[in-house]
């Protein structure tokens, strides 16, 4: 059987509005996801049971057993189809781990798509989305890609039709941040404060429809940023440096610690990336654009 190769994107939240904690422990969200050209590549080939290997960005720090979300994705898909999960998976990582860019979720979404093709199951996107939601809050968006509103715990996706391409510089920090810890800190910082019902900013929707980077720069917002900065104060200086070097805007990506800088175009991205690299304030700097497609087969 020919191996199936799938590409699967990172995300940045252009707006991340965190509502109150629900009885199940999750927070009610209103978010706008944007899929980025920073992608992991998954190769699925015939195997016996699920075996997983990884290479690339942070791969040595990740477990390859059942605790890996990609492993769980293969098992869940096989269970739904009533077949044995026989697959050899290899993931080439570019998306930082525990970086607030949904790298683990991207791998889970990509594994669903890869195994569905390898095992010739023919599930449609809606069926795969239901399985994706069981694996994690950000997994349905990694399947979907593009620009989309996320509601509920982030798993209820509504696409946003947009125009144009946006360019980004991503500053990857040393070490990750734990998502549950960042949400906890957000609650602590808010204390008893009443949390207003979140709404999607009109300015953000206009910016996505018109492809206007300056307008988008003014509309970026992340409720988890204060919590991430409180857990990792050095990120404040990094965000300031990006703006000093000419980025249109900078924000913490999701629960951090990756910082995402919106820039004007590819040349501008290179200038900002070179300047940020020279500061030595971050582990590595990458360039990306968006929106891009969700997890999809590139060869089989
Ligand atoms: O769904 P996922 O496993 O990616 O979520 C990781 C953790 O992030 C959850 O266990 C929870 O602590 C936190 N979270 C949350 N509210 C959300 C999404 C995630 O509190 N909407």
PDB file of N, CA and C in Angstrom, residues 46-104:
ATOM      1  N   UNK A  46       1.355   1.337   6.085  1.00  0.00           N
ATOM      2  CA  UNK A  46       0.882   0.078   6.665  1.00  0.00           C
ATOM      3  C   UNK A  46       1.673  -0.275   7.923  1.00  0.00           C
ATOM      4  N   UNK A  47       1.031  -0.894   8.880  1.00  0.00           N
ATOM      5  CA  UNK A  47       1.734  -1.273  10.100  1.00  0.00           C
ATOM      6  C   UNK A  47       0.953  -2.329  10.845  1.00  0.00           C
ATOM      7  N   UNK A  48       1.480  -2.638  12.033  1.00  0.00           N
ATOM      8  CA  UNK A  48       0.794  -3.597  12.879  1.00  0.00           C
ATOM      9  C   UNK A  48       0.620  -2.926  14.236  1.00  0.00           C
ATOM     10  N   UNK A  49      -0.615  -2.631  14.628  1.00  0.00           N
ATOM     11  CA  UNK A  49      -0.862  -1.770  15.775  1.00  0.00           C
ATOM     12  C   UNK A  49      -0.488  -0.340  15.389  1.00  0.00           C
ATOM     13  N   UNK A  50      -0.485   0.570  16.372  1.00  0.00           N
ATOM     14  CA  UNK A  50      -0.090   1.957  16.073  1.00  0.00           C
ATOM     15  C   UNK A  50       1.350   2.151  16.506  1.00  0.00           C
ATOM     16  N   UNK A  51       2.211   2.495  15.558  1.00  0.00           N
ATOM     17  CA  UNK A  51       3.570   2.896  15.951  1.00  0.00           C
ATOM     18  C   UNK A  51       3.795   4.313  15.447  1.00  0.00           C
ATOM     19  N   UNK A  52       4.489   5.101  16.273  1.00  0.00           N
ATOM     20  CA  UNK A  52       4.649   6.525  15.985  1.00  0.00           C
ATOM     21  C   UNK A  52       6.100   6.933  16.172  1.00  0.00           C
ATOM     22  N   UNK A  53       6.629   7.634  15.184  1.00  0.00           N
ATOM     23  CA  UNK A  53       7.953   8.255  15.333  1.00  0.00           C
ATOM     24  C   UNK A  53       7.797   9.732  14.986  1.00  0.00           C
ATOM     25  N   UNK A  54       8.706  10.531  15.539  1.00  0.00           N
ATOM     26  CA  UNK A  54       8.623  11.974  15.281  1.00  0.00           C
ATOM     27  C   UNK A  54      10.004  12.535  15.059  1.00  0.00           C
ATOM     28  N   UNK A  55      10.074  13.585  14.235  1.00  0.00           N
ATOM     29  CA  UNK A  55      11.339  14.284  14.007  1.00  0.00           C
ATOM     30  C   UNK A  55      11.024  15.772  13.907  1.00  0.00           C
ATOM     31  N   UNK A  56      12.056  16.605  14.046  1.00  0.00           N
ATOM     32  CA  UNK A  56      11.864  18.043  13.867  1.00  0.00           C
ATOM     33  C   UNK A  56      11.656  18.773  15.176  1.00  0.00           C
ATOM     34  N   UNK A  57      11.007  19.933  15.080  1.00  0.00           N
ATOM     35  CA  UNK A  57      10.815  20.876  16.181  1.00  0.00           C
ATOM     36  C   UNK A  57      10.297  20.218  17.477  1.00  0.00           C
ATOM     37  N   UNK A  58      11.158  20.127  18.476  1.00  0.00           N
ATOM     38  CA  UNK A  58      10.772  19.636  19.802  1.00  0.00           C
ATOM     39  C   UNK A  58      10.433  18.155  19.872  1.00  0.00           C
ATOM     40  N   UNK A  59      10.677  17.403  18.772  1.00  0.00           N
ATOM     41  CA  UNK A  59      10.204  16.013  18.704  1.00  0.00           C
ATOM     42  C   UNK A  59      10.755  15.154  19.836  1.00  0.00           C
ATOM     43  N   UNK A  60      11.990  15.436  20.249  1.00  0.00           N
ATOM     44  CA  UNK A  60      12.623  14.591  21.277  1.00  0.00           C
ATOM     45  C   UNK A  60      11.913  14.713  22.624  1.00  0.00           C
ATOM     46  N   UNK A  61      11.108  15.772  22.805  1.00  0.00           N
ATOM     47  CA  UNK A  61      10.439  15.981  24.100  1.00  0.00           C
ATOM     48  C   UNK A  61       9.054  15.359  24.132  1.00  0.00           C
ATOM     49  N   UNK A  62       8.601  14.828  23.007  1.00  0.00           N
ATOM     50  CA  UNK A  62       7.215  14.337  22.944  1.00  0.00           C
ATOM     51  C   UNK A  62       7.133  12.830  23.142  1.00  0.00           C
ATOM     52  N   UNK A  63       6.100  12.376  23.857  1.00  0.00           N
ATOM     53  CA  UNK A  63       5.911  10.930  23.989  1.00  0.00           C
ATOM     54  C   UNK A  63       5.402  10.353  22.664  1.00  0.00           C
ATOM     55  N   UNK A  64       5.723   9.098  22.395  1.00  0.00           N
ATOM     56  CA  UNK A  64       5.233   8.478  21.154  1.00  0.00           C
ATOM     57  C   UNK A  64       4.247   7.340  21.469  1.00  0.00           C
ATOM     58  N   UNK A  65       3.875   7.232  22.750  1.00  0.00           N
ATOM     59  CA  UNK A  65       2.942   6.154  23.142  1.00  0.00           C
ATOM     60  C   UNK A  65       1.500   6.655  23.093  1.00  0.00           C
ATOM     61  N   UNK A  66       0.599   5.943  23.789  1.00  0.00           N
ATOM     62  CA  UNK A  66      -0.842   6.266  23.747  1.00  0.00           C
ATOM     63  C   UNK A  66      -1.139   7.668  24.270  1.00  0.00           C
ATOM     64  N   UNK A  67      -0.210   8.268  25.001  1.00  0.00           N
ATOM     65  CA  UNK A  67      -0.504   9.610  25.525  1.00  0.00           C
ATOM     66  C   UNK A  67      -0.361  10.676  24.441  1.00  0.00           C
ATOM     67  N   UNK A  68       0.214  10.311  23.296  1.00  0.00           N
ATOM     68  CA  UNK A  68       0.314  11.269  22.190  1.00  0.00           C
ATOM     69  C   UNK A  68      -1.046  11.367  21.482  1.00  0.00           C
ATOM     70  N   UNK A  69      -1.490  12.608  21.245  1.00  0.00           N
ATOM     71  CA  UNK A  69      -2.824  12.827  20.663  1.00  0.00           C
ATOM     72  C   UNK A  69      -2.964  12.206  19.264  1.00  0.00           C
ATOM     73  N   UNK A  70      -1.863  12.106  18.530  1.00  0.00           N
ATOM     74  CA  UNK A  70      -1.918  11.492  17.189  1.00  0.00           C
ATOM     75  C   UNK A  70      -2.214   9.997  17.327  1.00  0.00           C
ATOM     76  N   UNK A  71      -1.577   9.380  18.303  1.00  0.00           N
ATOM     77  CA  UNK A  71      -1.799   7.974  18.605  1.00  0.00           C
ATOM     78  C   UNK A  71      -3.282   7.764  18.929  1.00  0.00           C
ATOM     79  N   UNK A  72      -3.808   8.643  19.795  1.00  0.00           N
ATOM     80  CA  UNK A  72      -5.218   8.536  20.208  1.00  0.00           C
ATOM     81  C   UNK A  72      -6.154   8.743  19.015  1.00  0.00           C
ATOM     82  N   UNK A  73      -5.751   9.626  18.086  1.00  0.00           N
ATOM     83  CA  UNK A  73      -6.591   9.894  16.908  1.00  0.00           C
ATOM     84  C   UNK A  73      -6.718   8.638  16.054  1.00  0.00           C
ATOM     85  N   UNK A  74      -5.593   7.939  15.842  1.00  0.00           N
ATOM     86  CA  UNK A  74      -5.625   6.711  15.031  1.00  0.00           C
ATOM     87  C   UNK A  74      -6.507   5.665  15.708  1.00  0.00           C
ATOM     88  N   UNK A  75      -6.362   5.539  17.035  1.00  0.00           N
ATOM     89  CA  UNK A  75      -7.141   4.538  17.772  1.00  0.00           C
ATOM     90  C   UNK A  75      -8.632   4.863  17.730  1.00  0.00           C
ATOM     91  N   UNK A  76      -8.976   6.149  17.890  1.00  0.00           N
ATOM     92  CA  UNK A  76     -10.390   6.553  17.905  1.00  0.00           C
ATOM     93  C   UNK A  76     -11.047   6.313  16.538  1.00  0.00           C
ATOM     94  N   UNK A  77     -10.309   6.637  15.476  1.00  0.00           N
ATOM     95  CA  UNK A  77     -10.851   6.440  14.128  1.00  0.00           C
ATOM     96  C   UNK A  77     -11.111   4.956  13.862  1.00  0.00           C
ATOM     97  N   UNK A  78     -10.141   4.118  14.235  1.00  0.00           N
ATOM     98  CA  UNK A  78     -10.287   2.678  14.015  1.00  0.00           C
ATOM     99  C   UNK A  78     -11.463   2.127  14.824  1.00  0.00           C
ATOM    100  N   UNK A  79     -11.577   2.620  16.062  1.00  0.00           N
ATOM    101  CA  UNK A  79     -12.667   2.163  16.931  1.00  0.00           C
ATOM    102  C   UNK A  79     -14.023   2.515  16.306  1.00  0.00           C
ATOM    103  N   UNK A  80     -14.145   3.739  15.807  1.00  0.00           N
ATOM    104  CA  UNK A  80     -15.401   4.146  15.150  1.00  0.00           C
ATOM    105  C   UNK A  80     -15.709   3.294  13.934  1.00  0.00           C
ATOM    106  N   UNK A  81     -14.654   2.900  13.212  1.00  0.00           N
ATOM    107  CA  UNK A  81     -14.861   2.123  11.983  1.00  0.00           C
ATOM    108  C   UNK A  81     -14.995   0.631  12.275  1.00  0.00           C
ATOM    109  N   UNK A  82     -14.717   0.247  13.521  1.00  0.00           N
ATOM    110  CA  UNK A  82     -14.794  -1.168  13.890  1.00  0.00           C
ATOM    111  C   UNK A  82     -13.685  -2.001  13.261  1.00  0.00           C
ATOM    112  N   UNK A  83     -12.489  -1.397  13.133  1.00  0.00           N
ATOM    113  CA  UNK A  83     -11.345  -2.136  12.578  1.00  0.00           C
ATOM    114  C   UNK A  83     -10.161  -2.065  13.552  1.00  0.00           C
ATOM    115  N   UNK A  84      -9.158  -2.867  13.290  1.00  0.00           N
ATOM    116  CA  UNK A  84      -7.937  -2.821  14.104  1.00  0.00           C
ATOM    117  C   UNK A  84      -7.112  -1.613  13.673  1.00  0.00           C
ATOM    118  N   UNK A  85      -6.531  -0.873  14.616  1.00  0.00           N
ATOM    119  CA  UNK A  85      -5.714   0.280  14.229  1.00  0.00           C
ATOM    120  C   UNK A  85      -4.305  -0.147  13.824  1.00  0.00           C
ATOM    121  N   UNK A  86      -4.123  -0.459  12.562  1.00  0.00           N
ATOM    122  CA  UNK A  86      -2.807  -0.864  12.076  1.00  0.00           C
ATOM    123  C   UNK A  86      -2.215   0.228  11.205  1.00  0.00           C
ATOM    124  N   UNK A  87      -1.252   0.963  11.770  1.00  0.00           N
ATOM    125  CA  UNK A  87      -0.645   2.061  11.006  1.00  0.00           C
ATOM    126  C   UNK A  87       0.730   2.414  11.580  1.00  0.00           C
ATOM    127  N   UNK A  88       1.635   2.740  10.683  1.00  0.00           N
ATOM    128  CA  UNK A  88       2.927   3.297  11.091  1.00  0.00           C
ATOM    129  C   UNK A  88       2.885   4.784  10.748  1.00  0.00           C
ATOM    130  N   UNK A  89       3.006   5.606  11.802  1.00  0.00           N
ATOM    131  CA  UNK A  89       2.902   7.060  11.609  1.00  0.00           C
ATOM    132  C   UNK A  89       4.264   7.707  11.816  1.00  0.00           C
ATOM    133  N   UNK A  90       4.591   8.632  10.933  1.00  0.00           N
ATOM    134  CA  UNK A  90       5.783   9.444  11.172  1.00  0.00           C
ATOM    135  C   UNK A  90       5.377  10.905  11.047  1.00  0.00           C
ATOM    136  N   UNK A  91       5.753  11.704  12.049  1.00  0.00           N
ATOM    137  CA  UNK A  91       5.382  13.129  12.026  1.00  0.00           C
ATOM    138  C   UNK A  91       6.645  13.987  11.988  1.00  0.00           C
ATOM    139  N   UNK A  92       6.713  14.810  10.960  1.00  0.00           N
ATOM    140  CA  UNK A  92       7.806  15.760  10.830  1.00  0.00           C
ATOM    141  C   UNK A  92       7.299  17.095  11.343  1.00  0.00           C
ATOM    142  N   UNK A  93       7.866  17.560  12.465  1.00  0.00           N
ATOM    143  CA  UNK A  93       7.286  18.725  13.138  1.00  0.00           C
ATOM    144  C   UNK A  93       7.978  20.040  12.804  1.00  0.00           C
ATOM    145  N   UNK A  94       7.141  21.024  12.517  1.00  0.00           N
ATOM    146  CA  UNK A  94       7.623  22.410  12.420  1.00  0.00           C
ATOM    147  C   UNK A  94       6.938  23.255  13.481  1.00  0.00           C
ATOM    148  N   UNK A  95       5.758  22.794  13.913  1.00  0.00           N
ATOM    149  CA  UNK A  95       4.959  23.579  14.871  1.00  0.00           C
ATOM    150  C   UNK A  95       5.539  23.358  16.270  1.00  0.00           C
ATOM    151  N   UNK A  96       5.819  24.462  16.997  1.00  0.00           N
ATOM    152  CA  UNK A  96       6.425  24.295  18.321  1.00  0.00           C
ATOM    153  C   UNK A  96       5.512  23.536  19.282  1.00  0.00           C
ATOM    154  N   UNK A  97       6.095  22.773  20.195  1.00  0.00           N
ATOM    155  CA  UNK A  97       5.268  22.041  21.154  1.00  0.00           C
ATOM    156  C   UNK A  97       4.985  22.944  22.359  1.00  0.00           C
ATOM    157  N   UNK A  98       3.791  22.781  22.929  1.00  0.00           N
ATOM    158  CA  UNK A  98       3.333  23.611  24.064  1.00  0.00           C
ATOM    159  C   UNK A  98       3.584  25.080  23.778  1.00  0.00           C
ATOM    160  N   UNK A  99       3.350  25.496  22.525  1.00  0.00           N
ATOM    161  CA  UNK A  99       3.671  26.860  22.115  1.00  0.00           C
ATOM    162  C   UNK A  99       2.462  27.750  21.930  1.00  0.00           C
ATOM    163  N   UNK A 100       1.255  27.217  22.153  1.00  0.00           N
ATOM    164  CA  UNK A 100       0.048  28.019  21.945  1.00  0.00           C
ATOM    165  C   UNK A 100      -0.362  28.064  20.486  1.00  0.00           C
ATOM    166  N   UNK A 101       0.188  27.145  19.670  1.00  0.00           N
ATOM    167  CA  UNK A 101      -0.142  27.132  18.242  1.00  0.00           C
ATOM    168  C   UNK A 101      -0.863  25.855  17.829  1.00  0.00           C
ATOM    169  N   UNK A 102      -1.319  25.090  18.807  1.00  0.00           N
ATOM    170  CA  UNK A 102      -2.131  23.884  18.581  1.00  0.00           C
ATOM    171  C   UNK A 102      -1.405  22.814  17.775  1.00  0.00           C
ATOM    172  N   UNK A 103      -0.111  22.639  18.051  1.00  0.00           N
ATOM    173  CA  UNK A 103       0.676  21.643  17.323  1.00  0.00           C
ATOM    174  C   UNK A 103       0.168  20.217  17.547  1.00  0.00           C
ATOM    175  N   UNK A 104      -0.137  19.872  18.783  1.00  0.00           N
ATOM    176  CA  UNK A 104      -0.648  18.528  19.084  1.00  0.00           C
ATOM    177  C   UNK A 104      -2.002  18.309  18.429  1.00  0.00           C
TER     178      UNK A 104
END
